[in-house]
Amino acid sequence: MAGSYGCLVSKACLEEACRHYTASASRAAMAHVFVYGTLKRGQPNHKVLLDGTHGCAAFQGQGRTLEPYPLVIAGEHNVPWLLNLPGRGHCVAGEIYAVDERMLRFLDEFEDCPHMYQRTSVRVAVLQAGGAPWGSPGPPAAEPTLQCFVYSAATYPPEWVGLPHHHSYDSLGSHGLRYNPRENR
């Protein structure tokens, strides 16, 4: 099968893509990744999640970290960084993806893990599954949670802790710190 898959949302699309790109892929082999910055839909690096040559990625829904973390925009290229300081900052909004091992390895390379970012595990509250609010009609229930990988910074200049902490990231947000894409560097 030639070509790449677009935004993988449905179970059928996910299964077809995984059969095509990883012959032994199964749902059990998929990992959840929480993205909060330039990999989100509508952001400058989202295209790498859509490129099937990197592996399989399927949007699962909207989420937010259960614990607060400092989400800062820093460096000469205005990169979003989730500082690995649980309990400080805000609960951070983002997106949840199911990815296969191939995509996970690609994301490690893309995020320069473990040098620039570290892949760590966080609990994420699922706010919307796919495009629909999570849960059934009726009285509100506790939000479901998932254990997800996230790319965070464990080492960074100390002054970054004092930068403004954000609830969510948009490269064109009111913060005025426009992201400089890799292809422009």
Tab-separated table of C-alpha atoms in Angstrom:
chain	number	residue	atom	x	y	z
A	1	MET	CA	0.000	0.000	0.000
A	2	ALA	CA	1.550	3.321	-1.025
A	3	GLY	CA	1.078	6.712	0.570
A	4	SER	CA	0.768	7.867	4.117
A	5	TYR	CA	-2.211	7.909	6.418
A	6	GLY	CA	-3.804	11.159	7.497
A	7	CYS	CA	-5.222	11.863	10.929
A	8	LEU	CA	-5.974	8.429	12.357
A	9	VAL	CA	-9.111	8.642	14.441
A	10	SER	CA	-11.228	5.546	13.984
A	11	LYS	CA	-10.366	2.107	15.288
A	12	ALA	CA	-10.593	0.731	11.727
A	13	CYS	CA	-8.092	3.303	10.415
A	14	LEU	CA	-5.747	2.616	13.326
A	15	GLU	CA	-5.894	-1.134	12.763
A	16	GLU	CA	-5.344	-0.764	9.009
A	17	ALA	CA	-2.377	1.559	9.509
A	18	CYS	CA	-0.826	-0.710	12.106
A	19	ARG	CA	-1.235	-3.771	9.860
A	20	HIS	CA	0.466	-1.849	7.071
A	21	TYR	CA	3.381	-0.393	9.047
A	22	THR	CA	3.983	-2.973	11.753
A	23	ALA	CA	2.958	-6.497	10.885
A	24	SER	CA	2.901	-7.620	14.518
A	25	ALA	CA	1.192	-4.531	15.980
A	26	SER	CA	-1.654	-5.038	18.415
A	27	ARG	CA	-3.556	-2.684	20.680
A	28	ALA	CA	-1.601	-4.105	23.622
A	29	ALA	CA	1.620	-2.988	21.904
A	30	MET	CA	0.402	0.603	21.675
A	31	ALA	CA	1.655	3.186	24.161
A	32	HIS	CA	-0.136	6.369	25.161
A	33	VAL	CA	1.733	9.624	24.627
A	34	PHE	CA	0.550	12.988	25.972
A	35	VAL	CA	1.565	15.957	23.801
A	36	TYR	CA	1.256	19.523	25.071
A	37	GLY	CA	3.223	21.652	22.602
A	38	THR	CA	4.199	21.760	18.946
A	39	LEU	CA	3.026	18.175	18.288
A	40	LYS	CA	-0.649	19.006	18.985
A	41	ARG	CA	-3.137	19.348	16.142
A	42	GLY	CA	-2.857	22.774	14.501
A	43	GLN	CA	0.715	23.250	15.751
A	44	PRO	CA	3.927	23.407	13.681
A	45	ASN	CA	5.219	19.860	14.280
A	46	HIS	CA	1.927	17.946	14.231
A	47	LYS	CA	2.720	16.718	10.725
A	48	VAL	CA	5.258	14.211	12.087
A	49	LEU	CA	2.435	12.334	13.853
A	50	LEU	CA	0.544	12.119	10.552
A	51	ASP	CA	3.504	10.732	8.601
A	52	GLY	CA	2.973	6.984	8.476
A	53	THR	CA	6.609	6.380	7.567
A	54	HIS	CA	7.425	7.134	11.233
A	55	GLY	CA	4.981	4.526	12.515
A	56	CYS	CA	1.423	4.551	13.728
A	57	ALA	CA	-0.196	7.358	15.755
A	58	ALA	CA	-3.891	7.663	16.556
A	59	PHE	CA	-5.527	10.625	18.276
A	60	GLN	CA	-7.331	9.352	21.373
A	61	GLY	CA	-8.658	12.556	22.890
A	62	GLN	CA	-8.070	15.664	24.951
A	63	GLY	CA	-6.523	15.457	28.377
A	64	ARG	CA	-4.720	17.300	31.138
A	65	THR	CA	-2.078	16.282	33.612
A	66	LEU	CA	-3.448	15.244	37.001
A	67	GLU	CA	-0.570	16.978	38.750
A	68	PRO	CA	0.512	20.531	38.029
A	69	TYR	CA	3.741	21.083	36.101
A	70	PRO	CA	5.462	24.261	34.902
A	71	LEU	CA	4.867	24.620	31.154
A	72	VAL	CA	7.222	27.362	29.962
A	73	ILE	CA	8.274	28.808	26.622
A	74	ALA	CA	12.026	29.242	26.523
A	75	GLY	CA	15.210	29.389	24.496
A	76	GLU	CA	16.109	31.234	21.341
A	77	HIS	CA	13.486	29.301	19.323
A	78	ASN	CA	10.602	29.758	21.816
A	79	VAL	CA	10.186	26.043	22.451
A	80	PRO	CA	7.502	24.823	24.896
A	81	TRP	CA	9.022	22.861	27.793
A	82	LEU	CA	7.241	20.874	30.472
A	83	LEU	CA	9.630	21.097	33.414
A	84	ASN	CA	9.758	17.901	35.423
A	85	LEU	CA	8.725	19.626	38.653
A	86	PRO	CA	5.475	17.893	39.666
A	87	GLY	CA	3.370	19.925	42.070
A	88	ARG	CA	4.409	23.301	40.640
A	89	GLY	CA	2.778	25.273	37.835
A	90	HIS	CA	-0.599	24.238	36.400
A	91	CYS	CA	-2.391	21.120	35.288
A	92	VAL	CA	-1.407	21.186	31.616
A	93	ALA	CA	-3.848	20.637	28.750
A	94	GLY	CA	-2.877	18.565	25.735
A	95	GLU	CA	-3.731	15.642	23.502
A	96	ILE	CA	-3.447	11.889	23.964
A	97	TYR	CA	-2.195	9.627	21.169
A	98	ALA	CA	-1.851	5.865	20.935
A	99	VAL	CA	1.445	5.129	19.187
A	100	ASP	CA	3.221	1.978	18.120
A	101	GLU	CA	6.821	1.139	19.020
A	102	ARG	CA	8.112	2.531	15.737
A	103	MET	CA	6.471	5.923	16.321
A	104	LEU	CA	7.668	5.940	19.932
A	105	ARG	CA	11.266	5.402	18.768
A	106	PHE	CA	10.806	8.155	16.166
A	107	LEU	CA	9.447	10.562	18.817
A	108	ASP	CA	12.423	9.782	21.063
A	109	GLU	CA	14.718	10.786	18.211
A	110	PHE	CA	12.583	13.789	17.204
A	111	GLU	CA	12.585	15.086	20.804
A	112	ASP	CA	16.329	14.355	21.139
A	113	CYS	CA	15.639	12.045	24.054
A	114	PRO	CA	17.393	11.779	26.475
A	115	HIS	CA	19.536	14.861	25.755
A	116	MET	CA	16.962	17.616	25.212
A	117	TYR	CA	13.839	15.975	26.648
A	118	GLN	CA	13.323	12.891	28.773
A	119	ARG	CA	10.451	10.499	28.198
A	120	THR	CA	8.716	10.133	31.543
A	121	SER	CA	5.377	8.774	32.689
A	122	VAL	CA	2.497	10.926	33.969
A	123	ARG	CA	-1.176	10.383	34.866
A	124	VAL	CA	-3.496	12.235	32.524
A	125	ALA	CA	-7.201	12.926	33.027
A	126	VAL	CA	-9.155	12.106	29.856
A	127	LEU	CA	-11.423	15.077	29.122
A	128	GLN	CA	-12.677	14.033	25.687
A	129	ALA	CA	-12.308	10.737	23.896
A	130	GLY	CA	-11.964	11.296	20.166
A	131	GLY	CA	-14.136	14.353	19.607
A	132	ALA	CA	-16.831	13.588	22.172
A	133	PRO	CA	-16.929	14.362	25.893
A	134	TRP	CA	-15.934	11.356	27.951
A	135	GLY	CA	-18.595	9.429	29.828
A	136	SER	CA	-22.308	9.035	29.581
A	137	PRO	CA	-25.143	11.467	30.220
A	138	GLY	CA	-26.153	11.863	33.818
A	139	PRO	CA	-24.454	13.005	36.995
A	140	PRO	CA	-20.769	13.834	36.648
A	141	ALA	CA	-18.443	10.976	37.480
A	142	ALA	CA	-14.750	10.984	38.170
A	143	GLU	CA	-12.759	11.590	35.020
A	144	PRO	CA	-11.014	8.490	33.714
A	145	THR	CA	-7.234	8.612	33.750
A	146	LEU	CA	-4.477	7.104	31.654
A	147	GLN	CA	-0.802	6.564	32.290
A	148	CYS	CA	0.952	8.325	29.404
A	149	PHE	CA	4.459	9.021	28.291
A	150	VAL	CA	5.359	12.698	28.070
A	151	TYR	CA	8.501	14.470	26.902
A	152	SER	CA	9.652	16.714	29.736
A	153	ALA	CA	12.795	18.568	30.759
A	154	ALA	CA	14.700	17.370	33.806
A	155	THR	CA	17.712	19.614	33.180
A	156	TYR	CA	17.318	23.254	32.186
A	157	PRO	CA	18.696	26.674	33.103
A	158	PRO	CA	17.523	27.604	36.631
A	159	GLU	CA	15.934	30.850	35.411
A	160	TRP	CA	13.358	28.853	33.435
A	161	VAL	CA	11.539	28.020	36.685
A	162	GLY	CA	10.760	31.742	37.046
A	163	LEU	CA	9.290	32.104	33.543
A	164	PRO	CA	5.502	32.381	33.176
A	165	HIS	CA	3.765	29.023	33.610
A	166	HIS	CA	1.066	28.205	31.043
A	167	HIS	CA	-2.043	25.991	31.265
A	168	SER	CA	-1.783	25.149	27.566
A	169	TYR	CA	0.344	25.977	24.543
A	170	ASP	CA	-0.393	27.520	21.180
A	171	SER	CA	2.492	28.624	18.970
A	172	LEU	CA	0.502	31.728	18.013
A	173	GLY	CA	-0.850	32.363	21.521
A	174	SER	CA	-1.232	35.659	23.332
A	175	HIS	CA	2.160	35.078	24.999
A	176	GLY	CA	3.693	36.616	21.838
A	177	LEU	CA	6.555	34.083	21.778
A	178	ARG	CA	6.305	32.716	18.261
A	179	TYR	CA	7.879	29.276	17.801
A	180	ASN	CA	10.738	29.105	15.304
A	181	PRO	CA	10.303	25.821	13.385
A	182	ARG	CA	13.288	23.532	12.874
A	183	GLU	CA	13.213	24.005	9.111
A	184	ASN	CA	13.817	27.772	9.626
A	185	ARG	CA	16.826	27.394	11.924
